[in-house]
């Protein structure tokens, strides 16, 4: 038998297979012990246990063995396979532990460092003012209603006794949306909407955005108004004065100085403007318009002016907020600069 024939024969034999296994074991052990990371371990797993790995190769050689030898070879192969699997797992565990130690050492968290404060929002000064006004009137028994910002020309003007030639209708003041529709120029049309759906007696306030073609330090094309009105039998100017005094005391303190000044509005008769004394500026500041609801307005709302009377008043919320918080430029309220807003 030539030596080549001998090797060929041996590679087919049980002895040859066992010998090959014997050299694989220590080699695998050595390589696994030296694997530096998970990637190297995975390569070794493929090299030894993979479908085309060293053990599979030997497994295929089992086919040439006879029936008596097969179980012996199979057992030896399995023992090796399990041993290598165990070695791989152990190495993997010790690598992970070492990695964790290394991470813990470098990524140490200093729990005594000050935290990062979450940013908190706050109510806008207009919202604060609206809430304060609303709660004062609620405490006096007024209920809250609302109206649309796009109004019919009829509701915004005609129904409120504002004649066609009134300057408020001028294209320069009003923002028309479409024929017959305007962005409401005041909250007064909510009076008519309420009259048409409620039966006196009632006391109502409404707040919201209004629009005018106007823009400078004290005027904005969009601003906020509040409208109040009360209708019932025997409602008098005395009731109006009392309600407004109480309101201004609640808002500016009980020592507030208030004056009623005769004025004109198409929807009230008689009408008065109300001023508050400003100690800081040494002058009277106009804060609202008011009056007894004009009989035509009641009639347009389906209320009989022979039977019922009422008072109404309107004020600018932005203006009140400027006075209360000492804001000099109205535009600050609409720029949403956080440095400004954070002060409230
Ligand atoms: N609607 C008026 C305006 O926008 C404000 C106003 C004045 C409302 C007198 C009233 C009132 O109810 O009686 O300038």
Coordinates of C-alpha atoms and ligand atoms in Angstrom, one line a residue:
X1 CA 0.0 0.0 0.0
X2 CA 1.5 3.4 -1.0
X3 CA 1.5 6.1 1.6
X4 CA -1.1 8.0 -0.4
X5 CA -3.4 5.1 -0.5
X6 CA -2.9 4.7 3.3
X7 CA -3.9 8.4 4.0
X8 CA -6.9 8.0 1.7
X9 CA -7.9 4.9 3.5
X10 CA -7.3 6.5 6.9
X11 CA -9.4 9.6 6.0
X12 CA -12.3 7.2 5.3
X13 CA -11.7 5.3 8.6
X14 CA -13.0 5.7 12.1
X15 CA -9.4 6.1 13.4
X16 CA -8.8 8.9 10.9
X17 CA -12.0 10.7 11.9
X18 CA -11.2 10.5 15.6
X19 CA -7.7 11.8 15.0
X20 CA -9.1 14.8 13.0
X21 CA -11.5 15.5 15.8
X22 CA -8.7 15.4 18.4
X23 CA -6.8 18.1 16.6
X24 CA -9.8 20.3 16.1
X25 CA -10.7 20.5 19.8
X26 CA -7.6 22.2 21.2
X27 CA -7.3 24.4 18.1
X28 CA -10.9 25.7 18.6
X29 CA -10.3 26.2 22.3
X30 CA -7.2 28.2 21.7
X31 CA -8.9 30.4 19.0
X32 CA -12.0 31.0 21.1
X33 CA -9.9 32.1 24.1
X34 CA -8.2 34.6 21.9
X35 CA -11.3 36.0 20.2
X36 CA -11.3 39.8 20.9
X37 CA -14.9 40.6 20.2
X38 CA -18.3 39.3 19.2
X39 CA -17.5 39.5 15.5
X40 CA -14.4 37.3 15.9
X41 CA -16.5 34.8 17.9
X42 CA -19.1 34.7 15.2
X43 CA -16.5 34.0 12.6
X44 CA -15.2 31.1 14.8
X45 CA -18.7 29.7 15.2
X46 CA -19.1 29.6 11.4
X47 CA -15.7 28.1 11.0
X48 CA -16.4 25.2 13.4
X49 CA -20.1 24.8 13.6
X50 CA -21.4 26.4 10.4
X51 CA -23.0 24.5 7.6
X52 CA -19.7 24.2 5.8
X53 CA -17.7 24.2 9.0
X54 CA -15.1 21.8 10.1
X55 CA -17.4 19.6 12.1
X56 CA -20.0 19.3 9.3
X57 CA -17.2 18.2 7.1
X58 CA -16.3 15.4 9.5
X59 CA -20.0 14.6 9.8
X60 CA -20.2 14.0 6.1
X61 CA -17.3 11.6 6.3
X62 CA -19.3 9.4 8.7
X63 CA -21.2 8.2 5.7
X64 CA -18.3 6.0 4.7
X65 CA -18.1 4.2 8.0
X66 CA -19.7 0.9 8.7
X67 CA -22.8 0.5 10.9
X68 CA -20.8 -0.5 14.0
X69 CA -18.4 2.5 13.7
X70 CA -21.1 5.2 13.0
X71 CA -22.4 5.5 16.6
X72 CA -18.9 5.9 18.0
X73 CA -18.0 8.6 15.5
X74 CA -21.4 10.3 16.0
X75 CA -20.9 10.4 19.8
X76 CA -17.4 11.8 19.5
X77 CA -18.7 14.5 17.0
X78 CA -21.5 15.5 19.4
X79 CA -19.2 15.8 22.3
X80 CA -16.9 18.1 20.4
X81 CA -19.8 20.1 19.1
X82 CA -21.2 20.6 22.6
X83 CA -17.8 21.5 23.9
X84 CA -17.2 24.1 21.3
X85 CA -20.7 25.6 21.8
X86 CA -20.0 25.9 25.5
X87 CA -16.7 27.6 24.9
X88 CA -18.2 30.0 22.5
X89 CA -20.9 30.9 25.0
X90 CA -18.5 31.3 27.9
X91 CA -16.3 33.5 25.9
X92 CA -19.3 35.6 24.8
X93 CA -20.3 36.1 28.4
X94 CA -16.9 37.2 29.5
X95 CA -16.5 39.6 26.6
X96 CA -19.9 41.1 27.4
X97 CA -19.0 41.5 31.0
X98 CA -15.8 43.2 30.1
X99 CA -17.5 45.5 27.6
X100 CA -20.0 46.5 30.3
X101 CA -17.2 47.2 32.8
X102 CA -15.5 49.3 30.2
X103 CA -18.7 51.3 29.5
X104 CA -19.5 51.8 33.1
X105 CA -16.0 53.2 33.6
X106 CA -16.1 55.7 30.7
X107 CA -19.8 56.6 30.8
X108 CA -20.0 57.3 34.5
X109 CA -23.1 59.5 35.4
X110 CA -22.6 62.2 38.0
X111 CA -25.9 62.1 39.8
X112 CA -25.1 65.2 41.7
X113 CA -25.1 67.4 38.6
X114 CA -28.0 69.9 38.4
X115 CA -30.8 68.7 36.2
X116 CA -32.1 70.4 33.0
X117 CA -35.3 72.2 33.8
X118 CA -38.2 71.5 31.4
X119 CA -39.5 74.6 29.6
X120 CA -43.0 75.5 30.8
X121 CA -45.6 77.5 28.9
X122 CA -47.7 80.2 30.4
X123 CA -50.9 82.0 29.6
X124 CA -50.6 85.0 27.2
X125 CA -51.4 88.4 28.9
X126 CA -54.5 88.7 26.7
X127 CA -55.7 85.3 27.9
X128 CA -55.0 86.3 31.5
X129 CA -56.9 89.5 31.1
X130 CA -59.8 87.8 29.4
X131 CA -60.1 85.2 32.2
X132 CA -59.9 87.9 34.9
X133 CA -62.6 90.0 33.3
X134 CA -64.8 87.0 32.7
X135 CA -64.6 85.8 36.3
X136 CA -65.5 89.2 37.6
X137 CA -68.6 89.4 35.5
X138 CA -69.5 85.8 36.2
X139 CA -69.4 86.6 39.9
X140 CA -72.0 89.4 39.3
X141 CA -74.3 86.8 37.6
X142 CA -73.4 87.4 33.9
X143 CA -73.4 84.4 31.6
X144 CA -71.0 83.9 28.7
X145 CA -72.1 83.8 25.0
X146 CA -70.1 83.8 21.8
X147 CA -70.5 85.0 18.2
X148 CA -68.8 84.4 14.8
X149 CA -65.8 86.4 13.7
X150 CA -67.1 86.6 10.1
X151 CA -70.3 88.6 10.4
X152 CA -72.9 89.7 8.0
X153 CA -72.9 93.3 7.2
X154 CA -76.4 93.4 8.6
X155 CA -75.4 92.1 12.0
X156 CA -72.3 94.1 12.3
X157 CA -73.9 97.4 11.2
X158 CA -77.6 97.7 10.3
X159 CA -79.0 95.7 13.2
X160 CA -77.0 97.9 15.6
X161 CA -78.5 101.1 14.2
X162 CA -75.3 102.0 12.3
X163 CA -76.6 103.8 9.2
X164 CA -75.2 103.2 5.7
X165 CA -73.2 106.5 5.6
X166 CA -71.6 105.9 9.0
X167 CA -67.8 106.2 8.7
X168 CA -67.3 102.8 10.4
X169 CA -68.5 101.2 7.2
X170 CA -65.8 102.8 5.2
X171 CA -63.6 100.4 3.4
X172 CA -60.7 101.9 5.3
X173 CA -62.0 100.7 8.7
X174 CA -63.8 97.5 7.9
X175 CA -62.2 94.4 6.4
X176 CA -64.7 92.9 4.0
X177 CA -64.6 89.2 3.3
X178 CA -67.1 89.0 0.5
X179 CA -70.2 90.9 -0.6
X180 CA -72.3 91.3 2.5
X181 CA -69.7 89.8 4.9
X182 CA -67.2 91.5 7.1
X183 CA -64.6 90.4 9.7
X184 CA -66.6 91.8 12.7
X185 CA -65.4 95.2 13.6
X186 CA -66.7 94.9 17.2
X187 CA -68.3 92.3 19.5
X188 CA -71.6 94.2 19.6
X189 CA -73.3 92.0 16.9
X190 CA -73.4 89.3 19.6
X191 CA -76.0 91.4 21.3
X192 CA -78.5 90.9 18.4
X193 CA -77.6 87.2 18.1
X194 CA -78.4 86.8 21.8
X195 CA -81.5 88.9 21.8
X196 CA -82.9 86.7 19.0
X197 CA -82.4 83.5 20.9
X198 CA -82.9 84.4 24.6
X199 CA -85.9 85.8 26.5
X200 CA -85.3 88.6 29.0
X201 CA -84.3 89.0 31.7
X202 CA -80.7 88.1 31.0
X203 CA -77.2 89.4 31.7
X204 CA -74.5 88.3 29.2
X205 CA -70.9 89.0 28.3
X206 CA -69.0 87.9 25.3
X207 CA -65.3 88.2 24.4
X208 CA -63.3 87.6 21.2
X209 CA -61.3 88.9 18.3
X210 CA -62.3 91.9 16.2
X211 CA -60.8 93.3 13.1
X212 CA -60.1 96.8 11.7
X213 CA -58.0 98.3 9.0
X214 CA -55.6 100.0 11.4
X215 CA -52.1 99.5 12.5
X216 CA -49.6 101.4 14.7
X217 CA -48.2 101.4 18.3
X218 CA -51.7 101.6 19.8
X219 CA -53.8 99.9 17.0
X220 CA -53.6 96.4 15.6
X221 CA -55.7 95.1 12.7
X222 CA -56.8 92.3 15.0
X223 CA -57.6 93.0 18.7
X224 CA -59.8 91.8 21.5
X225 CA -63.0 93.1 22.8
X226 CA -65.5 92.3 25.5
X227 CA -69.1 93.2 25.3
X228 CA -71.6 93.1 28.1
X229 CA -75.3 93.7 28.2
X230 CA -78.3 93.2 30.4
X231 CA -82.0 93.3 29.4
X232 CA -85.1 93.1 31.6
X233 CA -88.0 95.2 32.9
X234 CA -87.0 98.5 34.5
X235 CA -83.3 98.2 33.8
X236 CA -81.9 101.7 34.3
X237 CA -78.7 103.7 33.8
X238 CA -78.2 103.3 37.6
X239 CA -77.8 99.6 37.1
X240 CA -75.2 100.2 34.4
X241 CA -73.2 102.6 36.6
X242 CA -73.3 100.1 39.5
X243 CA -72.1 97.2 37.4
X244 CA -69.3 99.1 35.8
X245 CA -68.1 100.6 39.2
X246 CA -68.1 97.1 40.7
X247 CA -66.2 95.8 37.7
X248 CA -63.5 98.6 37.8
X249 CA -63.1 98.2 41.5
X250 CA -62.5 94.5 41.2
X251 CA -60.0 95.1 38.4
X252 CA -58.1 98.1 39.7
X253 CA -58.7 98.1 43.4
X254 CA -61.4 99.6 45.6
X255 CA -59.8 103.1 45.5
X256 CA -60.1 103.4 41.7
X257 CA -61.4 106.8 40.5
X258 CA -64.0 106.5 37.8
X259 CA -65.8 109.1 35.7
X260 CA -68.7 108.8 33.3
X261 CA -68.5 111.2 30.3
X262 CA -71.5 111.8 27.9
X263 CA -70.7 110.4 24.5
X264 CA -72.4 109.0 21.4
X265 CA -72.8 105.5 20.0
X266 CA -75.5 104.6 17.4
X267 CA -76.6 101.6 19.3
X268 CA -77.0 103.3 22.7
X269 CA -79.1 106.3 23.9
X270 CA -78.0 107.9 26.2
X271 CA -74.3 106.9 25.9
X272 CA -71.3 107.4 28.1
X273 CA -67.6 106.8 28.0
X274 CA -66.0 105.7 31.2
X275 CA -62.5 106.9 32.2
X276 CA -60.2 105.7 35.0
X277 CA -57.8 108.1 36.7
X278 CA -54.2 107.1 36.1
X279 CA -52.0 108.2 39.0
X280 CA -48.9 107.2 37.0
X281 CA -49.7 109.4 34.0
X282 CA -51.7 112.1 35.9
X283 CA -54.6 111.9 33.5
X284 CA -57.9 110.2 32.8
X285 CA -57.8 107.2 30.6
X286 CA -60.8 106.1 28.6
X287 CA -61.5 102.4 29.3
X288 CA -64.9 101.6 27.9
X289 CA -68.0 102.7 26.0
X290 CA -71.5 102.2 27.3
X291 CA -75.1 103.3 27.4
X292 CA -78.8 102.3 27.4
X293 CA -79.6 100.0 24.5
X294 CA -81.3 102.0 21.7
X295 CA -84.9 101.0 21.1
X296 CA -84.2 100.2 17.5
X297 CA -81.5 97.7 18.5
X298 CA -83.9 95.9 20.9
X299 CA -86.5 95.8 18.2
X300 CA -84.0 94.4 15.6
X301 CA -83.4 91.7 18.2
X302 CA -87.1 90.9 18.5
X303 CA -87.4 92.5 22.0
X304 CA -90.3 95.0 22.7
X305 CA -88.7 98.3 23.8
X306 CA -92.0 99.3 25.4
X307 CA -91.7 96.4 27.8
X308 CA -88.0 96.0 28.2
X309 CA -84.9 98.1 28.6
X310 CA -81.3 97.3 28.9
X311 CA -77.8 98.6 29.1
X312 CA -74.7 97.6 27.1
X313 CA -71.0 98.3 27.3
X314 CA -67.9 97.4 25.3
X315 CA -64.2 97.5 26.1
X316 CA -60.8 96.7 24.6
X317 CA -59.1 93.8 26.3
X318 CA -55.7 94.6 24.8
X319 CA -56.0 98.1 26.1
X320 CA -56.9 97.0 29.6
X321 CA -54.0 94.5 29.6
X322 CA -51.6 97.3 28.5
X323 CA -52.8 99.6 31.4
X324 CA -52.7 96.8 33.9
X325 CA -49.2 95.4 33.0
X326 CA -47.7 98.8 31.9
X327 CA -47.1 97.7 28.3
X328 CA -46.3 100.7 26.1
X329 CA -46.6 99.2 22.6
X330 CA -49.6 97.1 21.6
X331 CA -47.5 95.2 19.0
X332 CA -45.6 93.5 21.8
X333 CA -48.7 91.5 22.5
X334 CA -48.7 89.9 19.0
X335 CA -45.0 89.3 18.4
X336 CA -44.9 86.3 20.7
X337 CA -41.3 87.1 21.7
X338 CA -40.7 84.7 24.6
X339 CA -38.5 87.3 26.5
X340 CA -41.7 89.5 26.7
X341 CA -44.2 86.7 27.3
X342 CA -42.1 85.1 30.1
X343 CA -42.7 88.2 32.3
X344 CA -46.3 87.3 32.9
Ligands
LIG1 N1 -68.9 98.6 19.8 C1 -68.1 99.7 20.3 C2 -66.7 99.8 19.6 O1 -66.3 98.8 19.0 C3 -67.9 99.6 21.8 C4 -69.1 99.8 22.5 C5 -69.5 101.1 22.9 C6 -70.0 98.8 22.8 C7 -70.7 101.3 23.6 C8 -71.2 99.0 23.5 C9 -71.5 100.3 23.9 O2 -72.0 98.0 23.8 O3 -72.6 100.5 24.6 O4 -66.1 100.8 19.7

